Coordinates of C-alpha atoms in Angstrom, one line a residue:
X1480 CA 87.2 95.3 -104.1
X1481 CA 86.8 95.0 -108.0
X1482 CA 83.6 94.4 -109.4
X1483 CA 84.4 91.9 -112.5
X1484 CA 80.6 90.9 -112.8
X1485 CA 78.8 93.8 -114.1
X1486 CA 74.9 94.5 -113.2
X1487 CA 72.0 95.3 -115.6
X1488 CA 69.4 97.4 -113.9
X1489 CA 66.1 96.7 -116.5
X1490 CA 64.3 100.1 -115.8
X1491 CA 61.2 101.9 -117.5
X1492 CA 62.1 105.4 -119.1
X1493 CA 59.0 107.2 -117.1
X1494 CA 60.1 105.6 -114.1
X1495 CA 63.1 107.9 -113.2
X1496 CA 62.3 107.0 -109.4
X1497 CA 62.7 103.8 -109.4
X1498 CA 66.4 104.5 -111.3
X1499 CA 67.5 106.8 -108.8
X1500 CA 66.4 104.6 -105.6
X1501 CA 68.1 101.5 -106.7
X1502 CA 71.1 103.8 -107.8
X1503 CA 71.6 105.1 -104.5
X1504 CA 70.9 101.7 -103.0
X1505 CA 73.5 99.7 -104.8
X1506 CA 75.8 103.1 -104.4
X1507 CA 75.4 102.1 -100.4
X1508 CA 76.6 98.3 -101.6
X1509 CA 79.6 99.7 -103.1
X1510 CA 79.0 98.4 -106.8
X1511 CA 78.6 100.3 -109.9
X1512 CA 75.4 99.1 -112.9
X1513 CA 74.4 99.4 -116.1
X1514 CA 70.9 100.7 -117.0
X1515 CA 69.1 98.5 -119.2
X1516 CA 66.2 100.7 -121.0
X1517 CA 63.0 97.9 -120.2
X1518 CA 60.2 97.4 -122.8
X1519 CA 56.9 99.2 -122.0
X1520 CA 54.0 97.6 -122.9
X1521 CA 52.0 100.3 -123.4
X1522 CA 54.0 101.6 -126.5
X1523 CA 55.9 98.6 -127.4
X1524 CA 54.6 97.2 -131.0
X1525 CA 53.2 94.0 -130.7
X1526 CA 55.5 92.3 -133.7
X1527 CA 58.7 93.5 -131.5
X1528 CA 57.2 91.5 -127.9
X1529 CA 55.9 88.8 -130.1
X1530 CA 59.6 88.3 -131.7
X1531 CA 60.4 87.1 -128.4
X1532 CA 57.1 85.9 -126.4
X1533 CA 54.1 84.1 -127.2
X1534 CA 51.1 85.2 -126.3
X1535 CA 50.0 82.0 -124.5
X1536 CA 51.3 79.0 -123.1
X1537 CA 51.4 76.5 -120.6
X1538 CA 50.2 79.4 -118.4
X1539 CA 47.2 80.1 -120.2
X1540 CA 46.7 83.4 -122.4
X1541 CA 49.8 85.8 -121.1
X1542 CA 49.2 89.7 -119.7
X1543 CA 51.6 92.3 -121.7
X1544 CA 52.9 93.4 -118.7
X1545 CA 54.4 89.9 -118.6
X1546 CA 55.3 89.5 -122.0
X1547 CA 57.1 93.2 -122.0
X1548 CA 58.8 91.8 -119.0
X1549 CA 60.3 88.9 -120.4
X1550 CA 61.0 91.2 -123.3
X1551 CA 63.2 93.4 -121.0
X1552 CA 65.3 90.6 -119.5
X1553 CA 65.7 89.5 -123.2
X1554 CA 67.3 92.9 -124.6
X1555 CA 69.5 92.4 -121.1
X1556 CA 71.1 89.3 -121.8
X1557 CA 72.1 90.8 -125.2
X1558 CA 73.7 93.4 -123.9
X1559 CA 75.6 90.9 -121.7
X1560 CA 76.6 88.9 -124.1
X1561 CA 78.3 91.6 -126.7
X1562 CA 80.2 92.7 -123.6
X1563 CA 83.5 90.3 -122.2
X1564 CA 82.1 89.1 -118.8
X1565 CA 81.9 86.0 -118.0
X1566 CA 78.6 85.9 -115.8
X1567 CA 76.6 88.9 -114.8
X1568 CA 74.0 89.8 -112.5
X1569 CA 70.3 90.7 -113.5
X1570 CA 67.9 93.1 -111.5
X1571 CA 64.7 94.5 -111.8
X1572 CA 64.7 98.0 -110.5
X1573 CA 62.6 97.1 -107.0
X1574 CA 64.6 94.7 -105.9
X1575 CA 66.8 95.3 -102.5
X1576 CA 70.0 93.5 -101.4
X1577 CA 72.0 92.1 -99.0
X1578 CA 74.9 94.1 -97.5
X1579 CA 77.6 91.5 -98.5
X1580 CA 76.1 92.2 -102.8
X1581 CA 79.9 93.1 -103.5
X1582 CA 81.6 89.9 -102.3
X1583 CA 79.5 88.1 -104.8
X1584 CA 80.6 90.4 -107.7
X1585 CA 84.5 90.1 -106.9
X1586 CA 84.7 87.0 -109.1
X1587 CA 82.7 84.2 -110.8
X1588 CA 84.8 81.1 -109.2
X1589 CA 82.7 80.9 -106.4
X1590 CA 80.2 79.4 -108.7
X1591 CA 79.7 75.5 -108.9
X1592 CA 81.1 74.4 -112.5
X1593 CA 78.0 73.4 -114.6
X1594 CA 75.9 75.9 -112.8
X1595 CA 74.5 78.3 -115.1
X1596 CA 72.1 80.0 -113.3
X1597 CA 72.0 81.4 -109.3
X1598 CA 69.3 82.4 -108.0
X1599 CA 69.7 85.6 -104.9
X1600 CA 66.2 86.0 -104.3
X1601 CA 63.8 84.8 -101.9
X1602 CA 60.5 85.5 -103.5
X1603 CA 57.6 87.1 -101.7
X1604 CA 56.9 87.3 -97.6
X1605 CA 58.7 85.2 -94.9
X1606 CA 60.4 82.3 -95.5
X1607 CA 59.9 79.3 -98.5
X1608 CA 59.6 75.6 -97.7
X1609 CA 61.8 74.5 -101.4
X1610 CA 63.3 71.1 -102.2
X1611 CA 66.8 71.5 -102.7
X1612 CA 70.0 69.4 -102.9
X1613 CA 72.8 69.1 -100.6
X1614 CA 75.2 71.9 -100.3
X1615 CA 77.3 72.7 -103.6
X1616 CA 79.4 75.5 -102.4
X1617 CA 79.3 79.0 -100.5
X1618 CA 79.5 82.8 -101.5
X1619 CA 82.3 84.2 -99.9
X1620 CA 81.1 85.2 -96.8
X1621 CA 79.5 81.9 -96.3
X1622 CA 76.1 81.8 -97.7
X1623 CA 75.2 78.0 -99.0
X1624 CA 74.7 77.3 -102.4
X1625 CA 72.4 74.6 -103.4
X1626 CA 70.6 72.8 -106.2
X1627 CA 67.1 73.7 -107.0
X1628 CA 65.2 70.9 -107.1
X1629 CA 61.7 72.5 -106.9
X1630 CA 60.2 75.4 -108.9
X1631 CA 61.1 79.0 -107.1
X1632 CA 59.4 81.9 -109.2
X1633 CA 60.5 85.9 -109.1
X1634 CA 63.3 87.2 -111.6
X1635 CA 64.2 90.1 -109.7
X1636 CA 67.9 89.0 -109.2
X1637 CA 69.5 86.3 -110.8
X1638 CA 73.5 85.3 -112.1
X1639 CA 73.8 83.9 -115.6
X1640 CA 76.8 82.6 -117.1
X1641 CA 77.8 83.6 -120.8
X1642 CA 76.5 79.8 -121.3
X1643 CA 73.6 80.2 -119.6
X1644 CA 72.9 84.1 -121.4
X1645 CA 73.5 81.8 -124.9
X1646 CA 70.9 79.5 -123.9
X1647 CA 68.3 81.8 -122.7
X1648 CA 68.6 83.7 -125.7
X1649 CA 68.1 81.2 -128.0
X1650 CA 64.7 80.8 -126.9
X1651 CA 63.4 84.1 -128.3
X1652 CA 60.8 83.6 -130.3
X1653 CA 59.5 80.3 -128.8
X1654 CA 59.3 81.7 -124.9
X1655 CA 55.6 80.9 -124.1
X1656 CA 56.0 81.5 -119.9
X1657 CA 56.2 84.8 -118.4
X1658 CA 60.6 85.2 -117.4
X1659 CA 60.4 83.7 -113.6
X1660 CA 58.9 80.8 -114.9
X1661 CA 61.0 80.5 -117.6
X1662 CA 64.1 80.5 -115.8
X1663 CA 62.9 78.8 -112.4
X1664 CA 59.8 76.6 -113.6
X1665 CA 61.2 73.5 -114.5
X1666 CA 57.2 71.9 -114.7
X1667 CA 56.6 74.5 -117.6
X1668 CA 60.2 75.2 -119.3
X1669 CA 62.9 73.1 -121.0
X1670 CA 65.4 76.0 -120.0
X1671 CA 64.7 75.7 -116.5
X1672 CA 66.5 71.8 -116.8
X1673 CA 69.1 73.2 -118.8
X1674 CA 70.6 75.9 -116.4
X1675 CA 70.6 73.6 -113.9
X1676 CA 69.7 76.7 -111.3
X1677 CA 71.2 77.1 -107.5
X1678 CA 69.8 79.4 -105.1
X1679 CA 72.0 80.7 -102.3
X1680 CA 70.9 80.0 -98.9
X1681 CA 69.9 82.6 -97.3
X1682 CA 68.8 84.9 -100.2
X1683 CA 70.1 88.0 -100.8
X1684 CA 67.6 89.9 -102.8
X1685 CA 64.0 90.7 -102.2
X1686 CA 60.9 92.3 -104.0
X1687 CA 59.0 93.3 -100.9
X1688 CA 61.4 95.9 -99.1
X1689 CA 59.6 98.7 -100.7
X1690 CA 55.7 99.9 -101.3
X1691 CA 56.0 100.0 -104.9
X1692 CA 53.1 99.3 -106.9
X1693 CA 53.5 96.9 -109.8
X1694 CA 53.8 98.6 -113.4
X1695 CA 52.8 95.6 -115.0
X1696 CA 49.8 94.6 -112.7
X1697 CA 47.3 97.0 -114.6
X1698 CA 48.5 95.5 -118.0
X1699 CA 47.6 91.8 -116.4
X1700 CA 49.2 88.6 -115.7
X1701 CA 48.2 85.5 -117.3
X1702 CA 44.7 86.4 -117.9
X1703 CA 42.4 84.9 -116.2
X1704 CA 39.7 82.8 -118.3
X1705 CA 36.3 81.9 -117.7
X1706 CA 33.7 78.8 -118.2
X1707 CA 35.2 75.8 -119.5
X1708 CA 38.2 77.5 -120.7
X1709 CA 38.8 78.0 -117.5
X1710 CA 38.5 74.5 -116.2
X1711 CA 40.7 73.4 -119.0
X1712 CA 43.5 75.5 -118.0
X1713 CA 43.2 74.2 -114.5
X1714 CA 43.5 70.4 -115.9
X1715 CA 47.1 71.8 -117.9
X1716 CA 48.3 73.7 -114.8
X1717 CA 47.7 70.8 -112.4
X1718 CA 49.5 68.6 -115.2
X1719 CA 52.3 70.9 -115.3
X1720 CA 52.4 70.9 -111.2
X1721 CA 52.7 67.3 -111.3
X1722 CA 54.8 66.2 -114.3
X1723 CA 58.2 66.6 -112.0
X1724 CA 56.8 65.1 -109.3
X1725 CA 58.0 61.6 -109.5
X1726 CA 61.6 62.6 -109.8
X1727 CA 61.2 64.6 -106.9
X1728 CA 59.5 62.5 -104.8
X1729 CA 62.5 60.1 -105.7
X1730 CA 65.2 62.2 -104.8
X1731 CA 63.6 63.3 -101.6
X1732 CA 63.2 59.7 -100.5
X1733 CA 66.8 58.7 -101.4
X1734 CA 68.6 61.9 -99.6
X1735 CA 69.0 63.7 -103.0
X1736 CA 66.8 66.4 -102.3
X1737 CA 65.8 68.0 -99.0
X1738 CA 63.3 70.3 -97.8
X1739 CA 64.5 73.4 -96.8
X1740 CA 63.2 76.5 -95.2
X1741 CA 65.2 79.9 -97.5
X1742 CA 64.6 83.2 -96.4
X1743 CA 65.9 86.9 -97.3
X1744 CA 69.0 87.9 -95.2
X1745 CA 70.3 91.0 -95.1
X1746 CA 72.9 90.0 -93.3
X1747 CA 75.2 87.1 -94.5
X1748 CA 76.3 83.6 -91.8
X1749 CA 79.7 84.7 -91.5
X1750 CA 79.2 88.2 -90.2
X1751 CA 76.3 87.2 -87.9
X1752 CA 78.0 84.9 -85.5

């Protein structure tokens, strides 16, 4: 079938391995990508990372590895947005999908008007307990789609729309979260509200098919803080944590939300019956 949403691979220059393994993965899914060159944060100027991430935030004081990483997915939505697509699909390049990947790439009109991002991955082990709304739509073979009411981190494989891209993008410069959390965390990002995000139900992407170690691991997350500083971070965090928590709590209790149990799928509902 046509592919009319194109993919952006973000990959590292010295890791040739991880290009040709996810290039002969998504080969097997029958869809073709575009490389996007990622920034490495161990030869990366600081002036060029800090043009489109602070160094610190609601987080605390941010790793590079983080900051380059949010860098990457910048320079991606770019390229998106001087090409014509309408949406497009983001990857990082350890990331492994579902065997239905091409139905979702046919065509954009699957996706619920006013939703500007979609979420396809389930991040980390097993399954997630998330709050989410009722069922918005399906993929077409039959995966749900559904409002994220609840904060669900990992930017390994997401859908913007070109609105979406426009809004992300205007943030550079004033990003202060690491790039999950700034598309995902809506306790620690005014984007997160904007997108208004769905996740589809089960996922279709996951970070933990494969034994890769992390290339931005050695270059640190948020740093980790000591003494008082430390204590005072854990006062912001747990005020972030909490600072959605009445509307949630609200829309649980009046059948807007629900909690729902999401796990990776490779393969979709429809086919699985």
């Amino acid at each position: 079938m046509p592919q009319s949403l194109p993919i952006y691979v973000i990959n590292l220059t010295r890791r040739p391995d991880r290009l040709t393994r996810i290039g002969d993965h998504l080969a097997e899914r029958g869809v073709t990508f575009i490389r996007q060159e990622a920034c490495d944060a161990t030869t990366t100027p600081e002036a060029a990372i800090a043009s489109v991430i602070h160094s610190s935030g609601p987080l605390g004081q941010l790793g590079q590895g983080d900051r380059a990483c949010t860098v990457s997915h910048s320079w991606a939505w770019q390229a998106f947005l001087e090409s014509g697509a309408s949406h497009a699909l983001f990857l990082e390049d350890d990331i492994y999908l579902a065997e239905d990947l091409a139905s979702v790439l046919d065509h954009a009109d699957w996706i619920p008007p006013g939703i500007e991002a979609v979420k396809l991955e389930k991040f980390g082990a097993g399954a997630s307990r998330l709050l989410l709304g009722p069922k918005i739509g399906a993929t077409p073979t039959g995966r749900a789609i559904h409002r994220m009411m609840s904060r669900h981190v990992g930017g390994g494989a997401y859908i913007l729309s070109r609105t979406g891209a426009e809004a992300a993008h205007a943030w550079r410069g004033k990003i202060r979260v690491p790039i999950d959390h700034f598309l995902f965390n809506d306790t620690v990002s005014p984007l997160r509200r904007a997108l208004k995000p769905a996740i589809i139900v089960p996922a279709m992407a996951t970070q933990r098919a494969y034994d890769y170690n992390s290339d931005i691991a050695p270059l640190g997350k948020a740093i980790r803080p000591k003494g008082w500083h430390k204590r005072l971070r854990t006062l912001r965090r747990g005020a972030n944590e909490v600072n959605q928590a009445p509307r949630q709590v609200l829309q649980y209790l009046t059948g807007q939300a629900t909690l729902m149990d999401v796990a990776f799928a490779e393969t979709p509902p429809a086919q699985s019956r």
